[in-house]
Coordinates of C-alpha atoms and ligand atoms in Angstrom, one line a residue:
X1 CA 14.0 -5.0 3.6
X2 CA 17.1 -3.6 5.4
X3 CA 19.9 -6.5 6.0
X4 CA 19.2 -8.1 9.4
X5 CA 21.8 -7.1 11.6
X6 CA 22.5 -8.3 15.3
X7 CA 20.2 -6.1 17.9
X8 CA 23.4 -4.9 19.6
X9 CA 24.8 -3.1 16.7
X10 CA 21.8 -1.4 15.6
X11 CA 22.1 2.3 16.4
X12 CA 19.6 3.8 18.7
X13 CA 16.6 5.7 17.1
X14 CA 16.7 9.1 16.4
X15 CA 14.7 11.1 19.1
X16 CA 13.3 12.9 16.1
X17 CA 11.7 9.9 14.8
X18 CA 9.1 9.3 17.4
X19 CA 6.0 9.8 15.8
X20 CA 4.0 13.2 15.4
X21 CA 1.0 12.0 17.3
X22 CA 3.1 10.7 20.5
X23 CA 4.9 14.1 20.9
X24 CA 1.7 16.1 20.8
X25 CA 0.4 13.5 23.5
X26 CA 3.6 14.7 25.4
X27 CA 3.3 18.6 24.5
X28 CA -0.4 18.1 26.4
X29 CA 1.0 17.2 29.2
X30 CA 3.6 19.5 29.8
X31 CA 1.8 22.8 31.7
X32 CA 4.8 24.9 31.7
X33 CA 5.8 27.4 28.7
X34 CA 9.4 26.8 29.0
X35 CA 8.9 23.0 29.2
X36 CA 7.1 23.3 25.9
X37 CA 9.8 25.6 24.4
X38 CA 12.9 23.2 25.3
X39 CA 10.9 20.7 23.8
X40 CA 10.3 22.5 20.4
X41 CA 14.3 23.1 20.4
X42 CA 15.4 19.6 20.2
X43 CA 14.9 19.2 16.7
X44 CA 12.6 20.3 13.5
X45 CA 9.8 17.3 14.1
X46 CA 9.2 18.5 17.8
X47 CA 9.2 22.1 16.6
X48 CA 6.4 21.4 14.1
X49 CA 4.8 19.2 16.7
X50 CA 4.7 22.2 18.9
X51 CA 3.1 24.6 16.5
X52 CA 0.2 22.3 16.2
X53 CA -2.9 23.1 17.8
X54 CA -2.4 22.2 21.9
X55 CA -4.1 23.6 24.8
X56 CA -2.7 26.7 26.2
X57 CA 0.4 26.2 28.8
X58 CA 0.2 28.0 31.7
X59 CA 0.4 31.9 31.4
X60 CA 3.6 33.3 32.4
X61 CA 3.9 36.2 35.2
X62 CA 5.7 39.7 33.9
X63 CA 7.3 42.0 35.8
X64 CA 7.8 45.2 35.2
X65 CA 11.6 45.0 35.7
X66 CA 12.1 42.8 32.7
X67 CA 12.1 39.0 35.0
X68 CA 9.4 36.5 33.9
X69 CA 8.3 33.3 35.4
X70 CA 6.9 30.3 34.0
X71 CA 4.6 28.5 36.4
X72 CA 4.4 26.3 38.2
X73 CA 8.4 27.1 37.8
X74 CA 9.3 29.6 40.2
X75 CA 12.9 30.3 39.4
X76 CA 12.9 33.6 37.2
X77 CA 14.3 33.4 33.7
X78 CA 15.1 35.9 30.7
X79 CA 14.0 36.0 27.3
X80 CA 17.2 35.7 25.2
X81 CA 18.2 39.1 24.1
X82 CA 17.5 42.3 25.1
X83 CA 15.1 42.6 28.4
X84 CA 11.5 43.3 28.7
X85 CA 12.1 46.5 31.1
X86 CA 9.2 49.3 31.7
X87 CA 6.3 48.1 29.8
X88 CA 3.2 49.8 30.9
X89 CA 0.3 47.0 29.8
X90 CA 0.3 43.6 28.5
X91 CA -2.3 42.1 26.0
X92 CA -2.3 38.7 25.5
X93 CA 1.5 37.9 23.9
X94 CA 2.2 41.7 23.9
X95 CA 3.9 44.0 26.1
X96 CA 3.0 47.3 25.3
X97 CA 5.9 50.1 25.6
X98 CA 4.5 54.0 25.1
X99 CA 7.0 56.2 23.9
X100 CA 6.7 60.1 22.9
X101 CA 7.4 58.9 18.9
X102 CA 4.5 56.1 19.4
X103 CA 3.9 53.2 21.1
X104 CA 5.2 49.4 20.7
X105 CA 3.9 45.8 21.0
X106 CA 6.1 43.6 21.6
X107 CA 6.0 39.8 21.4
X108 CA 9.0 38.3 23.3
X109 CA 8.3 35.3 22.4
X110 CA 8.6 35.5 18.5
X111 CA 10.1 39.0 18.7
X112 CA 7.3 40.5 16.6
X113 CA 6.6 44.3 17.1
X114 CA 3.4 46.7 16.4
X115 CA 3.9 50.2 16.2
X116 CA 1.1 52.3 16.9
X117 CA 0.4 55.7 17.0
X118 CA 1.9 57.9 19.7
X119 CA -0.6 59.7 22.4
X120 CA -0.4 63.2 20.8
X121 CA -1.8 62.0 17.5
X122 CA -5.5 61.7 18.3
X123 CA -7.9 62.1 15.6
X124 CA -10.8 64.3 17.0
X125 CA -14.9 63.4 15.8
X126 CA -16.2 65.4 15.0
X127 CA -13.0 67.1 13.6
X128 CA -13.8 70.7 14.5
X129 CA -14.6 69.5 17.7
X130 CA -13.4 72.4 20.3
X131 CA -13.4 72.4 24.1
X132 CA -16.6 73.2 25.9
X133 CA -15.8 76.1 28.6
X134 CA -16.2 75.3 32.1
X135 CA -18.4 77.6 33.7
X136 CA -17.9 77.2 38.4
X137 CA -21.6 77.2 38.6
X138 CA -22.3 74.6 35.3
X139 CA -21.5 71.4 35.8
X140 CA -19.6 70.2 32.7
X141 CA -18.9 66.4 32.0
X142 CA -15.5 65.6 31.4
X143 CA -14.7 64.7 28.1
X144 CA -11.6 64.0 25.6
X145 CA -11.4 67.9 25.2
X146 CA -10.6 68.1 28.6
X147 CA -8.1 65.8 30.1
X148 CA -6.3 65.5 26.1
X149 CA -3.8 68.1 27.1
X150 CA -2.1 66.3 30.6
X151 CA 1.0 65.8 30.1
X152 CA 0.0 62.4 32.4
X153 CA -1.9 60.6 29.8
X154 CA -1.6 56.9 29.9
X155 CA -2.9 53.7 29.0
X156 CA -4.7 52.3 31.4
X157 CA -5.8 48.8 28.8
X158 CA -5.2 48.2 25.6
X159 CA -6.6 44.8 23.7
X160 CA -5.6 43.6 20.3
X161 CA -9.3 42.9 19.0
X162 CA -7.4 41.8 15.9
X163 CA -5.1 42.2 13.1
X164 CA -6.6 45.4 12.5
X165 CA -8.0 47.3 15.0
X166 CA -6.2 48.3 18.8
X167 CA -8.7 49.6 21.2
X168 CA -7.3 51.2 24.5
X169 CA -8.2 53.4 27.7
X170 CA -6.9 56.1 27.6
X171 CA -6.8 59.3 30.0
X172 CA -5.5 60.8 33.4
X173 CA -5.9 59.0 36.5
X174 CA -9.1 56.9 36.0
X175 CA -11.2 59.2 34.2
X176 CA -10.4 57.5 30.5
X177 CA -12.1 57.3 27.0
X178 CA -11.7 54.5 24.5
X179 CA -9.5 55.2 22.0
X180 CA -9.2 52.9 18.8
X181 CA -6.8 52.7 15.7
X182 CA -5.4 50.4 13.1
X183 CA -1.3 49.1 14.0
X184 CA 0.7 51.1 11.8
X185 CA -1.8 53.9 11.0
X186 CA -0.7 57.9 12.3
X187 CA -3.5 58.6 14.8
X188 CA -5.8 57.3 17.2
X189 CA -9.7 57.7 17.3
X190 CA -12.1 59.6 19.9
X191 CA -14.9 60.7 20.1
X192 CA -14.6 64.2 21.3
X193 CA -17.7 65.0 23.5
X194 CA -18.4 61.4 24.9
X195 CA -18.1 61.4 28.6
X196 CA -15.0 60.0 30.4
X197 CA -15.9 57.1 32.7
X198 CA -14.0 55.3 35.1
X199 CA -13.6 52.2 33.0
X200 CA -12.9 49.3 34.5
X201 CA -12.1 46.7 31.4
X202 CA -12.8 46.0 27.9
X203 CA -13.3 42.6 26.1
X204 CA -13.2 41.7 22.3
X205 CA -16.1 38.7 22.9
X206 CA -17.6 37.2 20.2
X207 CA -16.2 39.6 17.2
X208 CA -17.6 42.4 19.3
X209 CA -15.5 44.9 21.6
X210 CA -17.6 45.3 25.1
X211 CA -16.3 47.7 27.7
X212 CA -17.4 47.9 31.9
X213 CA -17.5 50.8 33.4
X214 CA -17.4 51.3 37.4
X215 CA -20.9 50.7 37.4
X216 CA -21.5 47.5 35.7
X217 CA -23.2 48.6 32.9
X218 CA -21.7 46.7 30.2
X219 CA -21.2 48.7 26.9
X220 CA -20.9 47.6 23.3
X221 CA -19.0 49.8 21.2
X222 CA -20.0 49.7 17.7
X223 CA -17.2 50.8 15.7
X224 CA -17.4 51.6 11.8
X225 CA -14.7 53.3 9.4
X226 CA -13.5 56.3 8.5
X227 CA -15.2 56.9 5.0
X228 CA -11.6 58.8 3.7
X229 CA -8.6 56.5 5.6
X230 CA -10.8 53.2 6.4
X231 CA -8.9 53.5 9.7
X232 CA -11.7 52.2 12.7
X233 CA -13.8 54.7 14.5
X234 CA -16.2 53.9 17.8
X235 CA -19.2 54.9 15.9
X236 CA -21.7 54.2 19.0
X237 CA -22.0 52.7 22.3
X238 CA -24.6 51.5 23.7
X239 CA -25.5 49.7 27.1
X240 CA -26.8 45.9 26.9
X241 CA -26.8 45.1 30.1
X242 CA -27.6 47.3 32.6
X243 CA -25.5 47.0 36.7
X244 CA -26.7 47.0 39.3
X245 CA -23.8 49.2 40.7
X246 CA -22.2 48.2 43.9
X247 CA -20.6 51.2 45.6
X248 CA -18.2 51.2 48.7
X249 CA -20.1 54.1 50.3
X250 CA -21.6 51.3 52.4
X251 CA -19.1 51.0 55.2
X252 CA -19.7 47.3 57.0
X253 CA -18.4 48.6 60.2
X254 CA -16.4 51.6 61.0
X255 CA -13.4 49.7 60.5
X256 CA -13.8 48.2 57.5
X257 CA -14.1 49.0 53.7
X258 CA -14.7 47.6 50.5
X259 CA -13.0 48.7 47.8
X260 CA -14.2 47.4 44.0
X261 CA -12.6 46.4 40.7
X262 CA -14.1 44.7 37.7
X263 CA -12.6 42.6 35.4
X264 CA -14.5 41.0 32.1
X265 CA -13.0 37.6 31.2
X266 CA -14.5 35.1 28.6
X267 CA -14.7 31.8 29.7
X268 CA -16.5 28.7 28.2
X269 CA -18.1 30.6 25.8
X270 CA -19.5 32.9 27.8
X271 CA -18.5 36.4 28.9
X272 CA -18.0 36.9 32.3
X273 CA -17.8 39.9 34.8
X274 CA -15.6 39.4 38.3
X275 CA -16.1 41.4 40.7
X276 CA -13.5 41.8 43.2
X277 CA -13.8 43.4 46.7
X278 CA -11.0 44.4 48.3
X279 CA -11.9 44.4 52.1
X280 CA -10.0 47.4 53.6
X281 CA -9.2 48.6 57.5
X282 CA -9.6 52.0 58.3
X283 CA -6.9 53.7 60.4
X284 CA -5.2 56.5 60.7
X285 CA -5.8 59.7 62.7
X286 CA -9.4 60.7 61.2
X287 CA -9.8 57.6 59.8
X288 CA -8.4 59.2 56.4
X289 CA -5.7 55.9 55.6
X290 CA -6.9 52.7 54.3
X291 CA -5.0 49.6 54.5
X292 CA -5.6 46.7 51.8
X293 CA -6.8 42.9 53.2
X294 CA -8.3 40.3 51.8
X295 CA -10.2 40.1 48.4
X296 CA -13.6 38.3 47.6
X297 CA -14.9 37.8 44.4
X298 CA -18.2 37.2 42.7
X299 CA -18.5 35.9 39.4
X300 CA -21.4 36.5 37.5
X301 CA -22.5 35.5 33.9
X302 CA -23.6 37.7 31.0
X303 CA -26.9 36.7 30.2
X304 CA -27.2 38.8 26.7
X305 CA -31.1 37.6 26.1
X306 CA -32.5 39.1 29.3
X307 CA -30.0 41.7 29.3
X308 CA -29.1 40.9 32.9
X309 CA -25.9 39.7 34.9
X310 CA -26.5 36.1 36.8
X311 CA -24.0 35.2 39.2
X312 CA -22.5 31.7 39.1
X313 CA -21.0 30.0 42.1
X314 CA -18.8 28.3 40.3
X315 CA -16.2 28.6 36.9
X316 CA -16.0 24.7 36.1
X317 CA -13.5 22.3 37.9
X318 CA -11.3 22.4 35.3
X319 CA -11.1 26.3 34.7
X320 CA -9.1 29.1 36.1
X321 CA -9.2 32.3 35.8
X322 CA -5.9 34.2 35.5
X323 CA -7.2 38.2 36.5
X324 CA -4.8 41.2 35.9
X325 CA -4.4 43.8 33.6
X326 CA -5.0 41.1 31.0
X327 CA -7.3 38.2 32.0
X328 CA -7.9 35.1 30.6
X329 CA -9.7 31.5 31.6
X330 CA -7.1 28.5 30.9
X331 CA -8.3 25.1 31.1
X332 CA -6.4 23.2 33.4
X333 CA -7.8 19.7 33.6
X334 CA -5.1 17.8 31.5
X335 CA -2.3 19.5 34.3
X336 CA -3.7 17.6 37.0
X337 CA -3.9 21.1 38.5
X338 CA -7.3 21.9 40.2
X339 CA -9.4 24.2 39.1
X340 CA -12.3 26.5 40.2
X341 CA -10.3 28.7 41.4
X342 CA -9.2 32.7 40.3
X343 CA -5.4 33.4 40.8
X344 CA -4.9 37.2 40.6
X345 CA -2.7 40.1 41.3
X346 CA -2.2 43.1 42.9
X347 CA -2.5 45.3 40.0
X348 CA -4.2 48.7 41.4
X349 CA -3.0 51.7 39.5
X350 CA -4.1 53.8 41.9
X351 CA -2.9 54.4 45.3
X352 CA -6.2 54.3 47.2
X353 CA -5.3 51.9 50.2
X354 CA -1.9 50.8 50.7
X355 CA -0.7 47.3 51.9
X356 CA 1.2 46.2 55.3
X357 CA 3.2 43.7 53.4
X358 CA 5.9 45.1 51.6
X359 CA 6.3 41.9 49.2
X360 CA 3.1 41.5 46.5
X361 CA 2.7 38.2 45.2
X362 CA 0.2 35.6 42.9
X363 CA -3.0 34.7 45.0
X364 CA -5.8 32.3 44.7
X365 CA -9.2 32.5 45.6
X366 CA -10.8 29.3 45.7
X367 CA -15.0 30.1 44.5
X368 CA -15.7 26.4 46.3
X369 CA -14.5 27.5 49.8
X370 CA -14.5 31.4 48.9
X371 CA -11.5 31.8 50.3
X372 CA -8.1 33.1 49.8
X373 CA -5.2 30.7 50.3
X374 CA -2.9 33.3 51.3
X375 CA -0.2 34.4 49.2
X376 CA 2.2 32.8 48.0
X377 CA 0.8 29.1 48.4
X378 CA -0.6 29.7 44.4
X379 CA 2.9 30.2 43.9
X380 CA 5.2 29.2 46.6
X381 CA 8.3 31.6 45.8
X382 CA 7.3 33.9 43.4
X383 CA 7.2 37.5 45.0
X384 CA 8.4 40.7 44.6
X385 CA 8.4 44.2 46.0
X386 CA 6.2 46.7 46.2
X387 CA 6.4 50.7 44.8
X388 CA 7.5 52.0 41.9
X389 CA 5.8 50.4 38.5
X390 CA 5.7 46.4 40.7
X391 CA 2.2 47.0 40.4
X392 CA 2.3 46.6 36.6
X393 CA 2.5 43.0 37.3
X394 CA 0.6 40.6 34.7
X395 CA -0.3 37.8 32.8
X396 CA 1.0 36.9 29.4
X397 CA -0.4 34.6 27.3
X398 CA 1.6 32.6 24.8
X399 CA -1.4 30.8 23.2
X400 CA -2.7 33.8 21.7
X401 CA -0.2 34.1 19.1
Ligands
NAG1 C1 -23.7 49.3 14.6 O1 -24.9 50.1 14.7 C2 -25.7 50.1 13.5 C3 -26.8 51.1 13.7 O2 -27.5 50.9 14.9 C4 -26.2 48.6 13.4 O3 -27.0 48.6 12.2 C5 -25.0 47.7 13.3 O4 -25.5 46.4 13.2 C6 -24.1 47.9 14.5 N1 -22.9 47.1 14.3 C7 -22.5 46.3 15.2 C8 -21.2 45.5 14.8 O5 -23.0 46.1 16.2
NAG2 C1 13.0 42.1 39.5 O1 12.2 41.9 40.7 C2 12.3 40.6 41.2 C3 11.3 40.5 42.3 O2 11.3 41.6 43.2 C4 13.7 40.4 41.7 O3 13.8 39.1 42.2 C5 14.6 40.6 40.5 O4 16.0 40.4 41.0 C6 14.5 41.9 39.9 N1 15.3 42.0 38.7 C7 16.0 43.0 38.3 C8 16.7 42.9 37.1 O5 16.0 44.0 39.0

């Protein structure tokens, strides 16, 4: 037994000695990434009390200019070190930087980096696959043969499925094929005469990859190995549940539009498909210019047994769904942050309608009163410009590592 000693002259206790348990119970509590990471500085203890499994913090917002924000923070900060400048897709933890040598993953939170192969280096199956000629009066589907040579190819998605196998969209515009390799290998996948679809996401779900075209087919790619290089191949694709497409040839009114996008999110278990419409005006002299409004969304459920998609009215009160270029549901009921709600971006590649306000910023649509609580009041704060790459906005997750 230590010598008593009078209660004035004992010194105060170490923060590091407060027990594991009690600073988890404060981790839980704390929603915001960088909260989490000053905590895990202050000494070894709280560090390993931090790598413990904890549910996910919020997801921070990327730019493409290098500036992060950690919500519900809406001052900007910088990962120490070099900046984050110019990626063109984000995965999770990753940013993903294509460069004529090969592409890069980077983590900015632990620093880690993936190389994968560049776009030129495209492994063709079959191998002597060669370009079929297009004839003006045949009708020839576009395939890898004939969009691999633009000099404009880009990723349009790319998902870490896991350790071993990258999967991405690639192509020119939105005409894409999926392309898969292995991190570190010297080529890319393809299948050479599958035909390009406008693909709207792809999800690893349940140790399967799943992609969505425009559609709403949903596709499962079945991917086996090369026999020679064990490097992973899309061996087959096939549909599992079949759309029931919704096209905006239907105009409303002769003012207004919709315009669709799809994302494929998992949440609770299940594998869900959003559909967003984004409501645009019609102006302009012939009516050729369209102007961006308000999104709606519908969420339905994949229902796998009946091969069908069941819309829900409703995520769960204590889910929400972060949409973008990389989507992801985070449970938010221990934030005392209310959920049911989607908070998304916008993240078109494309410059079908343009927008009246020049700023772009974090939305929410609440599926209870399917409504939109305008701009900036997800996010009081955080917004940025339009033009240039701003539309490369997106989520990244720090849970996944
Ligand atoms: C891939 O397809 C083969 C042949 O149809 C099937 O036997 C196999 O189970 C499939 N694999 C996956 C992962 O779906
Ligand atoms: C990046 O964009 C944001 C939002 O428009 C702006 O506040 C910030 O100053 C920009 N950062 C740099 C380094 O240009």
């Amino acid at each position: 037994m230590a010598p008593e000693t009078h209660p004035h002259l004992q010194p105060p206790p170490s923060w590091s000695a407060i027990p594991q348990d009690l600073a988890v119970l404060v981790l839980r509590l704390l929603p915001a990434y960088v909260d989490r990471a000053c905590f895990a500085a202050v000494c070894p203890q709280w560090r390993a009390a931090a790598r413990l499994p904890l549910p996910p913090p919020l997801p921070l917002l990327a730019l493409p200019n290098g500036t992060f924000y950690s919500p519900p923070y809406t001052k900007p900060f910088r990962f120490p070190g070099c900046g984050f400048a110019g990626y063109q897709s984000v995965c999770g933890n990753w940013l993903v930087f294509p460069r004529d040598d090969g592409c890069f993953l980077v983590d900015p939170f632990s620093r880690a980096t993936v190389t994968l192969p560049a776009l030129s280096c495209v492994r063709l199956r079959p191998p002597n696959a060669v370009a079929e000629r297009t004839d003006s009066d045949k009708a020839v589907d576009v395939t890898w043969m004939h969009i691999r040579g633009s000099n404009n190819l880009h990723i349009s998605k790319l998902i870490v499925c896991s350790p071993n196998l990258v999967a991405a969209f690639v192509g020119f515009r939105d005409t894409t094929q999926i392309l898969m390799c292995q991190p570190g290998a010297l080529s890319w996948s393809v299948r050479a005469y599958d035909r390009c679809k406008t693909f709207e996401d792809m999800a690893f779900y349940q140790g399967k990859l799943y992609a969505i075209a425009d559609n709403e087919n949903l596709l499962v790619v079945n991917i086996s190995e090369d026999h020679k290089t064990g490097d992973p191949q899309v061996s087959k694709i096939g549909t599992v549940i079949k759309g029931d497409p919704w096209y905006s040839v239907l105009y409303e009114d002769d003012d207004t539009t919709p315009m669709k996008k799809l994302y494929l999110v998992e949440s609770c278990g299940a594998l869900l498909m959003v559909r967003r419409a984004i409501w645009c005006r019609v102006t302009g002299e012939s009516g050729s210019k369209l102007v961006a409004g308000q999104s709606v969304f519908e969420v339905f459920k994949a229902d796998f047994e009946h091969s069908r998609w069941d819309k829900v009215t409703t995520v769960g009160d204590d889910q929400v769904l972060f949409l973008g270029r990389c989507s992801r549901a985070v449970s938010v009921s221990q934030y005392d942050f209310p959920g049911d709600k989607i908070l998304f971006l916008d993240d078109d590649e494309l410059d079908d309608y343009d927008y009246e306000d020049e700023n772009s910023c974090v939305s929410t649509y609440h599926l209870r009163f399917h409504c939109v609580t305008c701009v900036t009041s997800g996010y009081p704060g955080i917004y940025w410009k339009r033009g240039g790459d701003m539309h490369l906005a997106a989520w990244l997750f720090p849970q996944d590592r």
